[in-house]
């Protein structure tokens, strides 16, 4: 090889850091490097298979698509070779020298810092699999030739430090050959039995022949095509581990086989971990589309709605033409049909879990509640079905306990026609809200919405089992009889105070009323009609500073000592300065509770005045 033809390239700085993390700390489980190389080879073979289907007259279609693994003990080298698509120079530089996902490195760094080495196994998911080989190799050579006509062959060399070189090389075969010069301490990867072990452990579902030192390794059939009766839990779990490059077991799975109205086989998994909850990037679609066991599209956007992106697995249908182009997958009527069918089944499966294996479902809910709520908003067709999956805490649950809507309706009080809800920052805040008082008194359950998304969700649902959702504040609800004796004279006095308050508050409130719902609190601020709740309005205001919070109704409780005091003060002298101070403070207290108090300085000054008076210094 003429040395002057050799070109030197620097690794992208992210790659350098990644290599550092990989080699010096992260991976405890070094053997997975082989899984990554085999999986890359399988990807390349998959792509080749696809090219054969779509490009006519390609040479070499009769040769077996295969992966070979061979140990050269004398030289201390391990060689992994495939006859897949190979890489052009441009692909080589782009694919092996940069990191595709920008969030990857951040995540890995955090993993490293948090010493959660075990999770490092997730590495294969992030498009950094190739570099894992530098954990065991001190030098790597890649010889590759693209399947494309007249493509040249290239040799890539690196010691995994800062740079790599590329030069032209001689290679007749299409595909890629990766040669690892193993480190001194990693010679175990030259032993046949060790290699076989690793391959069987991580790669037995690879849908292509694997030869190890000339001997063909028995592999497993595609699991989804086999009858359920032939499959044990372990088969499903093993396949998941293979599919997701993980040691983690799935939370639950669903295997579907259908002949009519459309033929397909599908195998879906719900993971035990949510990447999005871990603070990672938004997940890519997780279900691959196959036709007759040939991969048509990895992570297909068409076979699952977006909100179900956490679901992993495969869909395989003979009715999807093998040579379908990636573009036409989009408008394929059969795929639409399959999607409709499987989404329904999947949601039903989750509902079954909820009914029969509550703990499992709770785990799913904990991880993917956000996705399901997204589904209520976006998947009109399945809205009702998803509503059965929703869980809430409520005035009748305690601790972590959650209630679903079916349970709620099942234990509704006699005469109750609506499903009540109340939002707030957290459970404790909601429980202190005086709006709850009358519901407690009447023994009506109230759903506690602590996730701001919940209100949107209920807004979209409107009703469950013909019972409309109703915000506690805007519920038209009254205590049957006033608990406090209200003879006409005192009612009149209270009404006079109301007139006084209206004048004092002016534009600050929409109205002042005598409450028929308060038990223990002096007053409450309510939503006049079915408008958005305060929580919702605060969110809207965050996005739009000019948004005007809607005016609210202040209801007072004439049975409360504070209001009684104000009534007496008003009777004695409507112009008393203390009465005005109390009136203003009463409203500010409510605003403070709801987090909508704007003029804090005036409020503090007033409180200080009251404190002085209480101390007798004024
Ligand atoms: P990922 O497989 O997740 O994309 P890798 O680091 O394992 O990340 O590989 C990076 C890229 O290098 C692959 O996406 C592929 O384009 C290319 N590549 C790696 N190995 C091969 C191979 N054997 N044949 C063809 N291309 C390969
Ligand atoms: Mg890979």
Coordinates of C-alpha atoms and ligand atoms in Angstrom, one line a residue:
X1 CA 0.0 0.0 0.0
X2 CA 1.4 3.3 -1.0
X3 CA 1.9 5.4 2.1
X4 CA 1.2 8.7 0.5
X5 CA -2.3 7.7 -0.3
X6 CA -3.1 7.4 3.4
X7 CA -5.3 10.2 4.7
X8 CA -5.5 11.1 8.4
X9 CA -8.7 12.2 10.1
X10 CA -9.4 13.5 13.6
X11 CA -12.2 11.9 15.5
X12 CA -15.1 14.3 16.3
X13 CA -14.4 15.5 19.9
X14 CA -17.5 13.7 21.2
X15 CA -16.0 10.5 19.9
X16 CA -12.8 11.1 21.7
X17 CA -14.7 11.7 25.0
X18 CA -16.8 8.6 24.3
X19 CA -13.8 6.5 23.8
X20 CA -12.4 7.8 27.1
X21 CA -15.6 6.9 28.9
X22 CA -15.8 3.5 27.3
X23 CA -12.2 2.4 27.7
X24 CA -11.5 3.8 31.2
X25 CA -14.6 3.4 33.1
X26 CA -18.0 2.5 31.9
X27 CA -18.3 -0.9 30.5
X28 CA -17.9 -3.6 33.1
X29 CA -19.3 -6.1 30.7
X30 CA -16.7 -6.0 27.9
X31 CA -17.9 -9.0 26.0
X32 CA -20.8 -6.9 24.5
X33 CA -18.3 -5.5 22.0
X34 CA -18.9 -8.7 20.0
X35 CA -22.7 -8.2 20.2
X36 CA -22.3 -4.7 18.8
X37 CA -20.1 -5.9 15.9
X38 CA -22.4 -8.8 15.0
X39 CA -25.4 -6.5 15.2
X40 CA -23.7 -4.0 12.8
X41 CA -22.9 -6.8 10.5
X42 CA -26.6 -8.0 10.6
X43 CA -27.7 -4.5 9.9
X44 CA -25.5 -4.4 6.9
X45 CA -26.9 -7.7 5.7
X46 CA -30.4 -6.5 6.2
X47 CA -29.7 -3.5 4.1
X48 CA -28.2 -5.8 1.4
X49 CA -31.2 -8.0 1.5
X50 CA -33.4 -5.0 0.9
X51 CA -31.2 -3.8 -2.0
X52 CA -31.6 -7.2 -3.6
X53 CA -35.3 -6.9 -3.4
X54 CA -35.5 -3.5 -4.8
X55 CA -32.7 -3.2 -7.3
X56 CA -32.9 -5.5 -10.3
X57 CA -29.9 -7.3 -11.8
X58 CA -27.6 -7.0 -8.8
X59 CA -24.8 -9.4 -8.9
X60 CA -24.2 -12.0 -6.2
X61 CA -27.7 -12.5 -5.1
X62 CA -27.2 -16.2 -5.0
X63 CA -24.5 -16.1 -2.4
X64 CA -25.4 -16.7 1.2
X65 CA -25.7 -13.6 3.4
X66 CA -23.5 -14.4 6.3
X67 CA -21.4 -13.3 9.2
X68 CA -18.1 -14.9 10.0
X69 CA -16.1 -14.7 13.2
X70 CA -12.6 -16.1 13.2
X71 CA -9.8 -16.0 15.7
X72 CA -6.2 -15.8 14.6
X73 CA -4.4 -17.0 17.7
X74 CA -1.0 -16.6 16.4
X75 CA -1.3 -13.0 15.7
X76 CA -3.7 -12.3 18.5
X77 CA -6.4 -11.0 16.2
X78 CA -10.1 -11.4 16.1
X79 CA -11.8 -10.9 12.7
X80 CA -15.5 -10.3 12.1
X81 CA -16.6 -10.2 8.5
X82 CA -19.9 -9.8 6.6
X83 CA -21.0 -9.6 3.0
X84 CA -23.5 -6.8 3.6
X85 CA -23.7 -3.4 2.1
X86 CA -20.2 -2.3 3.0
X87 CA -19.3 1.4 3.1
X88 CA -18.0 4.0 0.6
X89 CA -15.3 6.3 1.8
X90 CA -17.8 9.0 2.5
X91 CA -19.9 6.6 4.6
X92 CA -16.9 5.3 6.4
X93 CA -15.9 8.8 7.5
X94 CA -19.4 9.8 8.4
X95 CA -20.5 6.6 10.2
X96 CA -17.3 5.7 12.1
X97 CA -15.9 8.9 13.3
X98 CA -18.9 10.8 14.5
X99 CA -21.8 10.2 16.9
X100 CA -25.3 10.4 15.3
X101 CA -27.4 11.3 18.4
X102 CA -26.3 14.5 20.0
X103 CA -27.8 13.7 23.4
X104 CA -25.8 10.5 23.6
X105 CA -22.7 11.7 25.1
X106 CA -24.4 13.8 27.7
X107 CA -26.3 10.8 28.8
X108 CA -23.2 8.6 29.0
X109 CA -21.4 11.2 30.9
X110 CA -24.2 11.4 33.5
X111 CA -24.2 7.6 33.7
X112 CA -20.5 7.7 34.4
X113 CA -20.9 10.3 37.1
X114 CA -23.8 8.5 38.8
X115 CA -21.8 5.3 38.9
X116 CA -24.7 3.4 37.5
X117 CA -22.3 1.3 35.5
X118 CA -24.9 -1.4 35.2
X119 CA -27.0 0.8 32.9
X120 CA -24.1 1.2 30.6
X121 CA -25.5 -1.8 28.8
X122 CA -27.9 0.6 27.2
X123 CA -25.0 1.8 25.1
X124 CA -26.0 -0.2 22.1
X125 CA -29.1 1.9 21.7
X126 CA -27.3 5.0 21.1
X127 CA -25.4 4.4 18.0
X128 CA -22.0 4.1 19.6
X129 CA -21.8 0.4 19.5
X130 CA -18.8 0.2 17.2
X131 CA -16.5 2.0 19.6
X132 CA -17.1 -0.6 22.3
X133 CA -14.5 -2.7 20.4
X134 CA -11.7 -0.4 21.7
X135 CA -12.3 -1.8 25.1
X136 CA -10.7 -5.0 24.0
X137 CA -8.6 -3.9 21.0
X138 CA -5.5 -1.8 20.9
X139 CA -5.8 -1.4 17.2
X140 CA -8.7 -1.9 14.8
X141 CA -8.7 -2.2 11.0
X142 CA -11.8 -2.0 8.9
X143 CA -11.6 -3.1 5.3
X144 CA -14.8 -2.4 3.4
X145 CA -16.2 -2.2 0.0
X146 CA -19.7 -0.9 -0.8
X147 CA -22.2 -2.9 -2.8
X148 CA -22.5 -0.1 -5.2
X149 CA -21.2 -0.5 -8.7
X150 CA -17.6 0.4 -9.2
X151 CA -17.2 1.2 -5.5
X152 CA -13.6 1.2 -4.3
X153 CA -12.4 -0.7 -1.2
X154 CA -11.1 1.2 1.8
X155 CA -9.0 0.4 4.8
X156 CA -9.6 2.3 8.0
X157 CA -7.1 2.1 10.9
X158 CA -7.1 3.4 14.4
X159 CA -5.6 2.8 17.8
X160 CA -8.6 4.5 19.4
X161 CA -6.8 7.6 20.4
X162 CA -7.3 10.9 18.6
X163 CA -7.3 10.0 15.0
X164 CA -7.7 7.4 12.3
X165 CA -6.4 6.9 8.8
X166 CA -8.1 5.8 5.6
X167 CA -6.4 4.5 2.5
X168 CA -7.4 2.6 -0.6
X169 CA -7.0 -1.2 -0.3
X170 CA -7.6 -4.3 -2.3
X171 CA -10.8 -6.2 -1.5
X172 CA -12.8 -8.1 -4.1
X173 CA -15.8 -9.0 -1.9
X174 CA -18.7 -6.7 -1.1
X175 CA -19.0 -6.1 2.6
X176 CA -16.9 -5.3 5.7
X177 CA -14.1 -7.0 7.5
X178 CA -13.2 -5.8 11.0
X179 CA -10.0 -6.9 12.5
X180 CA -9.3 -6.4 16.2
X181 CA -5.7 -6.5 17.5
X182 CA -6.6 -7.6 21.0
X183 CA -5.1 -6.1 24.1
X184 CA -2.8 -8.3 26.1
X185 CA -5.4 -9.0 28.8
X186 CA -8.2 -9.7 26.4
X187 CA -6.9 -12.9 24.8
X188 CA -10.0 -14.8 26.0
X189 CA -11.7 -13.5 22.9
X190 CA -9.6 -15.8 20.8
X191 CA -11.0 -18.9 22.5
X192 CA -13.7 -20.6 20.4
X193 CA -15.8 -21.7 23.4
X194 CA -15.8 -18.2 24.9
X195 CA -16.7 -16.6 21.6
X196 CA -19.5 -19.1 21.0
X197 CA -20.8 -18.4 24.4
X198 CA -21.0 -14.7 23.8
X199 CA -22.7 -15.2 20.5
X200 CA -25.3 -17.5 21.8
X201 CA -25.9 -15.2 24.7
X202 CA -26.4 -12.0 22.8
X203 CA -26.8 -12.8 19.1
X204 CA -28.7 -16.0 18.7
X205 CA -31.7 -14.3 17.1
X206 CA -29.7 -12.6 14.4
X207 CA -31.5 -13.6 11.2
X208 CA -28.4 -14.5 9.3
X209 CA -26.0 -17.4 9.4
X210 CA -23.1 -16.9 11.8
X211 CA -19.9 -19.0 11.3
X212 CA -17.4 -19.2 14.1
X213 CA -14.0 -20.5 13.1
X214 CA -15.6 -22.2 10.1
X215 CA -18.4 -23.8 12.0
X216 CA -22.0 -22.7 11.7
X217 CA -23.7 -21.6 14.9
X218 CA -27.2 -22.8 15.5
X219 CA -29.5 -19.8 15.7
X220 CA -33.1 -19.3 16.7
X221 CA -36.0 -18.8 14.4
X222 CA -37.7 -15.5 14.4
X223 CA -39.8 -15.8 17.5
X224 CA -42.8 -13.9 16.3
X225 CA -43.4 -16.4 13.5
X226 CA -43.6 -19.4 15.8
X227 CA -46.9 -20.7 17.3
X228 CA -47.5 -19.4 20.8
X229 CA -47.8 -22.9 22.1
X230 CA -44.2 -23.5 21.2
X231 CA -42.9 -20.5 23.1
X232 CA -42.0 -20.2 26.8
X233 CA -41.7 -17.0 28.7
X234 CA -37.9 -17.3 28.5
X235 CA -38.1 -17.3 24.7
X236 CA -40.0 -14.0 24.7
X237 CA -37.7 -12.5 27.3
X238 CA -34.5 -13.6 25.5
X239 CA -35.8 -12.2 22.2
X240 CA -36.5 -8.9 23.9
X241 CA -33.0 -8.7 25.3
X242 CA -31.7 -9.4 21.9
X243 CA -34.0 -6.9 20.2
X244 CA -33.2 -4.1 22.6
X245 CA -29.6 -4.8 23.3
X246 CA -30.3 -5.0 27.0
X247 CA -30.1 -7.2 30.1
X248 CA -33.3 -5.8 31.4
X249 CA -36.4 -7.9 31.2
X250 CA -39.6 -6.5 29.6
X251 CA -42.5 -5.4 31.9
X252 CA -45.0 -7.2 29.7
X253 CA -45.4 -8.5 26.1
X254 CA -48.2 -9.3 23.7
X255 CA -47.9 -11.8 20.8
X256 CA -50.5 -11.5 18.1
X257 CA -51.1 -13.7 15.2
X258 CA -54.0 -13.0 12.8
X259 CA -55.1 -14.3 9.4
X260 CA -58.2 -12.1 8.9
X261 CA -59.1 -9.4 8.1
X262 CA -55.4 -8.9 7.5
X263 CA -52.6 -11.4 7.8
X264 CA -49.9 -10.4 10.2
X265 CA -47.8 -11.5 13.2
X266 CA -46.8 -9.1 15.8
X267 CA -44.8 -9.2 19.0
X268 CA -44.9 -6.1 21.3
X269 CA -43.0 -5.3 24.5
X270 CA -43.4 -2.7 27.1
X271 CA -40.0 -1.9 28.7
X272 CA -39.4 -1.6 32.4
X273 CA -37.6 1.8 32.0
X274 CA -38.7 5.0 30.3
X275 CA -35.9 6.8 28.5
X276 CA -37.9 9.9 28.4
X277 CA -38.3 9.8 32.2
X278 CA -34.6 9.4 32.6
X279 CA -34.4 12.8 30.9
X280 CA -33.2 11.5 27.6
X281 CA -34.2 12.6 24.1
X282 CA -37.6 11.8 22.8
X283 CA -37.7 8.2 21.9
X284 CA -37.7 7.0 18.3
X285 CA -40.5 4.7 17.2
X286 CA -39.8 1.2 18.5
X287 CA -41.6 -1.2 16.3
X288 CA -39.9 -2.7 13.2
X289 CA -41.8 -3.6 10.1
X290 CA -41.1 -6.9 8.4
X291 CA -42.4 -8.7 5.4
X292 CA -41.8 -12.5 5.5
X293 CA -39.1 -12.1 8.0
X294 CA -37.3 -9.5 5.9
X295 CA -36.8 -6.2 7.6
X296 CA -38.5 -3.5 5.6
X297 CA -38.3 -0.6 8.0
X298 CA -36.6 -0.3 11.4
X299 CA -38.5 1.8 13.9
X300 CA -41.4 2.4 11.6
X301 CA -43.4 5.6 12.1
X302 CA -46.4 4.0 10.2
X303 CA -47.1 0.9 12.3
X304 CA -47.7 2.7 15.6
X305 CA -49.1 6.0 16.6
X306 CA -46.5 8.4 18.0
X307 CA -47.7 8.3 21.6
X308 CA -47.0 4.5 21.7
X309 CA -43.3 5.1 20.8
X310 CA -42.3 3.4 24.0
X311 CA -43.6 0.1 22.7
X312 CA -40.9 -2.2 21.2
X313 CA -41.2 -5.1 18.9
X314 CA -42.0 -6.2 15.4
X315 CA -44.9 -6.5 12.9
X316 CA -44.5 -8.9 10.1
X317 CA -47.1 -9.3 7.3
X318 CA -47.0 -11.3 4.1
X319 CA -49.5 -8.8 2.6
X320 CA -46.9 -6.1 2.6
X321 CA -45.0 -6.4 -0.7
X322 CA -41.4 -7.2 -0.2
X323 CA -40.2 -4.6 -2.6
X324 CA -42.3 -1.9 -1.1
X325 CA -40.3 1.3 -1.1
X326 CA -39.7 3.1 2.1
X327 CA -41.8 6.0 0.8
X328 CA -44.9 4.0 0.0
X329 CA -44.9 2.4 3.4
X330 CA -46.5 5.7 4.3
X331 CA -49.7 5.3 2.3
X332 CA -50.2 1.6 2.5
X333 CA -53.8 0.7 3.2
X334 CA -52.8 -2.7 4.7
X335 CA -50.4 -1.1 7.1
X336 CA -53.2 1.3 8.2
X337 CA -55.4 -1.6 8.8
X338 CA -52.8 -3.5 10.8
X339 CA -52.0 -0.5 12.8
X340 CA -55.6 0.1 13.8
X341 CA -56.0 -3.5 14.8
X342 CA -52.8 -3.8 16.8
X343 CA -53.3 -0.5 18.6
X344 CA -56.7 -1.7 19.8
X345 CA -55.2 -5.0 20.9
X346 CA -52.4 -3.4 22.7
X347 CA -54.6 -1.0 24.6
X348 CA -56.8 -3.9 25.6
X349 CA -53.8 -5.8 26.7
X350 CA -52.9 -2.9 29.0
X351 CA -56.4 -2.8 30.3
X352 CA -56.3 -6.5 31.0
X353 CA -53.1 -5.9 33.0
X354 CA -54.8 -3.1 34.9
X355 CA -57.6 -5.4 35.9
X356 CA -55.6 -8.6 36.6
X357 CA -52.0 -7.7 37.3
X358 CA -52.3 -4.3 39.0
X359 CA -48.7 -4.1 40.1
X360 CA -47.4 -4.6 36.6
X361 CA -49.8 -2.1 35.3
X362 CA -48.8 0.4 38.0
X363 CA -45.2 0.1 36.7
X364 CA -46.3 0.7 33.2
X365 CA -48.3 3.7 34.3
X366 CA -45.5 5.1 36.3
X367 CA -43.2 5.0 33.2
X368 CA -45.6 5.8 30.4
X369 CA -48.6 7.7 31.8
X370 CA -47.5 10.7 29.9
X371 CA -47.6 8.8 26.6
X372 CA -51.1 7.5 27.4
X373 CA -52.3 10.9 28.2
X374 CA -50.9 12.1 25.0
X375 CA -52.9 9.4 23.4
X376 CA -56.2 10.8 24.8
X377 CA -55.4 14.1 23.2
X378 CA -54.2 12.8 19.9
X379 CA -55.9 9.4 19.2
X380 CA -59.5 10.3 18.8
X381 CA -60.4 6.9 17.7
X382 CA -59.1 5.2 20.9
X383 CA -59.8 8.0 23.3
X384 CA -62.4 6.1 25.2
X385 CA -60.3 3.0 25.3
X386 CA -57.4 4.9 26.7
X387 CA -59.6 6.6 29.2
X388 CA -60.0 3.2 30.9
X389 CA -56.2 3.2 31.5
X390 CA -56.0 6.5 33.3
X391 CA -55.2 6.5 37.0
X392 CA -55.6 9.3 39.6
X393 CA -55.1 10.0 43.2
X394 CA -58.2 11.3 44.8
X395 CA -59.9 12.4 48.0
X396 CA -60.6 8.8 48.7
X397 CA -57.2 7.3 48.1
X398 CA -54.2 7.6 50.4
X399 CA -50.5 7.4 49.9
X400 CA -49.6 6.1 46.5
X401 CA -52.9 4.4 45.9
X402 CA -54.6 5.3 42.6
X403 CA -58.1 5.0 41.4
X404 CA -59.3 4.4 37.8
X405 CA -62.5 5.9 36.4
X406 CA -64.3 2.6 36.5
X407 CA -63.7 2.4 40.2
X408 CA -64.6 6.0 40.7
X409 CA -68.0 5.5 39.0
X410 CA -68.5 2.3 40.8
X411 CA -68.3 4.1 44.2
X412 CA -70.1 7.3 43.3
X413 CA -72.5 8.5 46.0
X414 CA -76.2 8.2 45.6
X415 CA -77.5 11.2 43.6
X416 CA -74.0 12.1 42.2
X417 CA -74.1 12.7 38.5
X418 CA -70.7 14.2 37.7
X419 CA -67.1 13.2 38.1
X420 CA -65.4 15.9 40.1
X421 CA -61.8 17.0 39.9
X422 CA -59.5 19.6 41.5
X423 CA -56.0 20.6 40.4
X424 CA -53.1 21.8 42.4
X425 CA -49.3 21.6 42.8
X426 CA -49.4 18.5 44.9
X427 CA -51.6 16.4 47.0
X428 CA -51.1 18.4 50.2
X429 CA -52.0 21.7 48.4
X430 CA -55.2 20.2 47.0
X431 CA -56.3 18.8 50.3
X432 CA -56.1 22.3 51.9
X433 CA -58.3 23.8 49.2
X434 CA -61.6 24.9 50.7
X435 CA -63.3 23.9 47.5
X436 CA -63.1 20.3 48.8
X437 CA -65.2 21.0 51.9
X438 CA -68.6 20.4 50.5
X439 CA -67.5 17.4 48.6
X440 CA -66.2 15.8 51.8
X441 CA -69.4 16.7 53.5
X442 CA -71.4 15.1 50.8
X443 CA -69.0 12.1 50.5
X444 CA -68.4 12.8 46.8
X445 CA -65.0 11.6 45.6
X446 CA -62.8 14.2 44.0
X447 CA -60.0 13.3 41.6
X448 CA -56.8 15.1 42.4
X449 CA -55.0 16.4 39.3
X450 CA -51.4 17.0 40.2
X451 CA -50.1 16.7 36.6
X452 CA -50.9 19.9 34.6
X453 CA -51.5 17.6 31.7
X454 CA -54.5 16.0 33.4
X455 CA -56.8 18.9 33.0
X456 CA -56.1 18.9 29.2
X457 CA -56.8 15.2 29.2
X458 CA -60.2 15.5 31.0
X459 CA -61.0 18.4 28.8
X460 CA -60.6 16.2 25.8
X461 CA -62.5 13.3 27.3
X462 CA -65.4 15.5 28.5
X463 CA -67.1 12.5 30.0
X464 CA -66.6 8.9 31.2
X465 CA -69.5 6.4 31.1
X466 CA -71.8 9.3 30.3
X467 CA -70.8 11.2 33.4
X468 CA -69.3 14.6 32.6
X469 CA -66.1 15.7 34.3
X470 CA -66.6 18.8 36.4
X471 CA -64.1 21.0 38.1
X472 CA -65.0 21.2 41.8
X473 CA -64.9 25.0 41.7
X474 CA -67.3 25.4 38.9
X475 CA -69.7 22.7 40.1
X476 CA -73.2 23.9 40.8
X477 CA -73.4 22.4 44.2
X478 CA -74.9 23.4 47.5
X479 CA -75.2 22.0 51.0
X480 CA -78.8 20.8 51.6
X481 CA -79.3 23.1 54.6
X482 CA -77.1 25.7 56.0
X483 CA -75.4 24.3 59.0
X484 CA -75.3 27.7 60.7
X485 CA -78.7 28.9 61.8
X486 CA -79.5 31.8 59.5
X487 CA -82.4 33.8 60.6
X488 CA -83.6 36.5 58.3
X489 CA -82.0 39.3 60.2
X490 CA -78.5 37.9 60.1
X491 CA -78.9 37.0 56.4
X492 CA -79.8 40.6 55.7
X493 CA -76.6 41.7 57.6
X494 CA -74.5 39.3 55.6
X495 CA -76.0 40.6 52.4
X496 CA -75.1 44.1 53.4
X497 CA -71.5 43.0 53.9
X498 CA -71.6 41.5 50.4
X499 CA -72.7 44.8 48.9
X500 CA -69.9 46.6 50.9
X501 CA -67.3 44.1 49.7
X502 CA -68.4 44.4 46.0
X503 CA -67.8 48.1 46.3
X504 CA -64.4 47.7 47.9
X505 CA -63.1 45.0 45.4
X506 CA -64.5 46.6 42.3
X507 CA -62.9 45.2 39.2
X508 CA -60.8 42.7 41.1
X509 CA -63.6 40.1 41.3
X510 CA -66.5 39.2 39.1
X511 CA -68.9 39.0 42.0
X512 CA -69.2 38.4 45.7
X513 CA -71.8 36.0 47.0
X514 CA -72.9 34.2 50.1
X515 CA -71.6 30.7 49.9
X516 CA -73.8 27.6 50.1
X517 CA -70.9 25.2 50.1
X518 CA -68.4 26.3 52.7
X519 CA -68.1 24.5 56.0
X520 CA -64.9 25.4 57.8
X521 CA -63.3 28.2 55.7
X522 CA -64.3 31.9 55.8
X523 CA -64.3 32.3 52.0
X524 CA -63.3 30.8 48.6
X525 CA -62.4 32.1 45.2
X526 CA -64.4 30.2 42.5
X527 CA -64.3 29.9 38.8
X528 CA -67.5 31.5 37.4
X529 CA -68.3 29.2 34.6
X530 CA -66.6 26.2 33.0
X531 CA -63.6 28.3 32.2
X532 CA -60.0 27.0 32.7
X533 CA -58.8 26.4 36.3
X534 CA -56.3 28.7 38.0
X535 CA -53.6 26.0 37.4
X536 CA -54.4 26.0 33.7
X537 CA -54.5 29.7 33.5
X538 CA -51.1 30.0 35.2
X539 CA -49.7 27.7 32.5
X540 CA -51.2 29.7 29.8
X541 CA -49.9 32.9 31.3
X542 CA -46.4 31.4 31.4
X543 CA -46.6 30.9 27.7
X544 CA -48.3 34.2 27.0
X545 CA -47.5 37.1 29.4
X546 CA -50.3 39.2 28.1
X547 CA -52.9 36.7 29.0
X548 CA -55.5 38.1 31.4
X549 CA -56.5 35.8 34.3
X550 CA -60.2 35.5 34.3
X551 CA -62.1 37.3 37.0
X552 CA -63.4 35.1 39.8
X553 CA -66.2 35.0 42.3
X554 CA -65.6 35.4 46.0
X555 CA -67.9 33.5 48.2
X556 CA -68.1 34.2 51.9
X557 CA -69.2 31.9 54.7
X558 CA -71.4 33.9 57.1
X559 CA -71.1 31.1 59.6
X560 CA -67.3 31.7 60.0
X561 CA -66.1 33.8 63.0
X562 CA -64.0 36.0 60.8
X563 CA -67.0 36.9 58.5
X564 CA -69.1 37.3 61.6
X565 CA -66.7 39.8 63.0
X566 CA -66.7 41.7 59.7
X567 CA -70.5 41.7 59.7
X568 CA -70.5 43.3 63.2
X569 CA -67.9 45.8 62.2
X570 CA -70.0 46.8 59.2
X571 CA -73.1 47.1 61.2
X572 CA -71.4 49.4 63.7
X573 CA -69.6 51.6 61.2
X574 CA -69.4 50.9 57.4
X575 CA -66.6 53.5 57.2
X576 CA -64.4 51.8 59.9
X577 CA -60.8 51.7 58.6
X578 CA -60.2 48.2 60.2
X579 CA -63.2 46.8 58.2
X580 CA -61.6 47.9 54.9
X581 CA -58.2 46.5 55.9
X582 CA -59.8 43.1 56.7
X583 CA -61.8 43.1 53.5
X584 CA -58.8 43.7 51.4
X585 CA -56.7 41.2 53.2
X586 CA -59.4 38.6 52.9
X587 CA -59.2 38.7 49.1
X588 CA -55.4 38.9 49.1
X589 CA -55.3 35.7 51.3
X590 CA -57.2 33.8 48.6
X591 CA -55.0 35.2 45.8
X592 CA -52.0 34.2 47.8
X593 CA -53.2 30.7 48.1
X594 CA -53.8 30.4 44.4
X595 CA -50.5 32.0 43.6
X596 CA -52.0 34.9 41.7
X597 CA -51.2 37.7 44.1
X598 CA -49.6 40.5 42.2
X599 CA -49.1 43.4 44.6
X600 CA -47.2 41.7 47.4
X601 CA -45.8 45.0 48.7
X602 CA -49.2 46.4 49.5
X603 CA -50.2 43.2 51.1
X604 CA -47.2 43.0 53.3
X605 CA -47.7 46.6 54.4
X606 CA -51.3 45.8 55.3
X607 CA -50.3 42.8 57.3
X608 CA -47.7 44.8 59.2
X609 CA -50.4 47.4 60.0
X610 CA -52.7 44.6 61.3
X611 CA -49.8 43.3 63.4
X612 CA -49.2 46.7 64.9
X613 CA -52.9 46.9 65.7
X614 CA -52.9 43.5 67.2
X615 CA -50.0 44.5 69.4
X616 CA -51.8 47.6 70.5
X617 CA -49.1 49.9 69.2
X618 CA -51.1 51.6 66.6
Ligands
LIG1 P1 -25.2 2.0 15.1 O1 -25.1 0.6 14.7 O2 -26.2 2.2 16.3 O3 -25.6 3.0 14.0 P2 -22.4 1.8 15.5 O4 -21.4 2.6 16.2 O5 -22.5 0.4 15.9 O6 -23.8 2.5 15.7 O7 -22.2 1.9 13.9 C1 -22.1 3.1 13.3 C2 -22.4 3.0 11.9 O8 -21.3 2.4 11.1 C3 -23.6 2.1 11.5 O9 -24.8 2.8 11.6 C4 -23.3 1.8 10.0 O10 -23.7 2.8 9.2 C5 -21.8 1.7 10.0 N1 -21.3 0.3 10.1 C6 -20.8 -0.3 11.2 N2 -20.5 -1.5 11.0 C7 -20.8 -1.8 9.7 C8 -20.8 -2.9 8.8 N3 -20.3 -4.1 9.3 N4 -21.2 -2.8 7.6 C9 -21.6 -1.6 7.1 N5 -21.7 -0.5 7.9 C10 -21.3 -0.6 9.2
LIG2 MG1 -24.4 -0.8 16.0

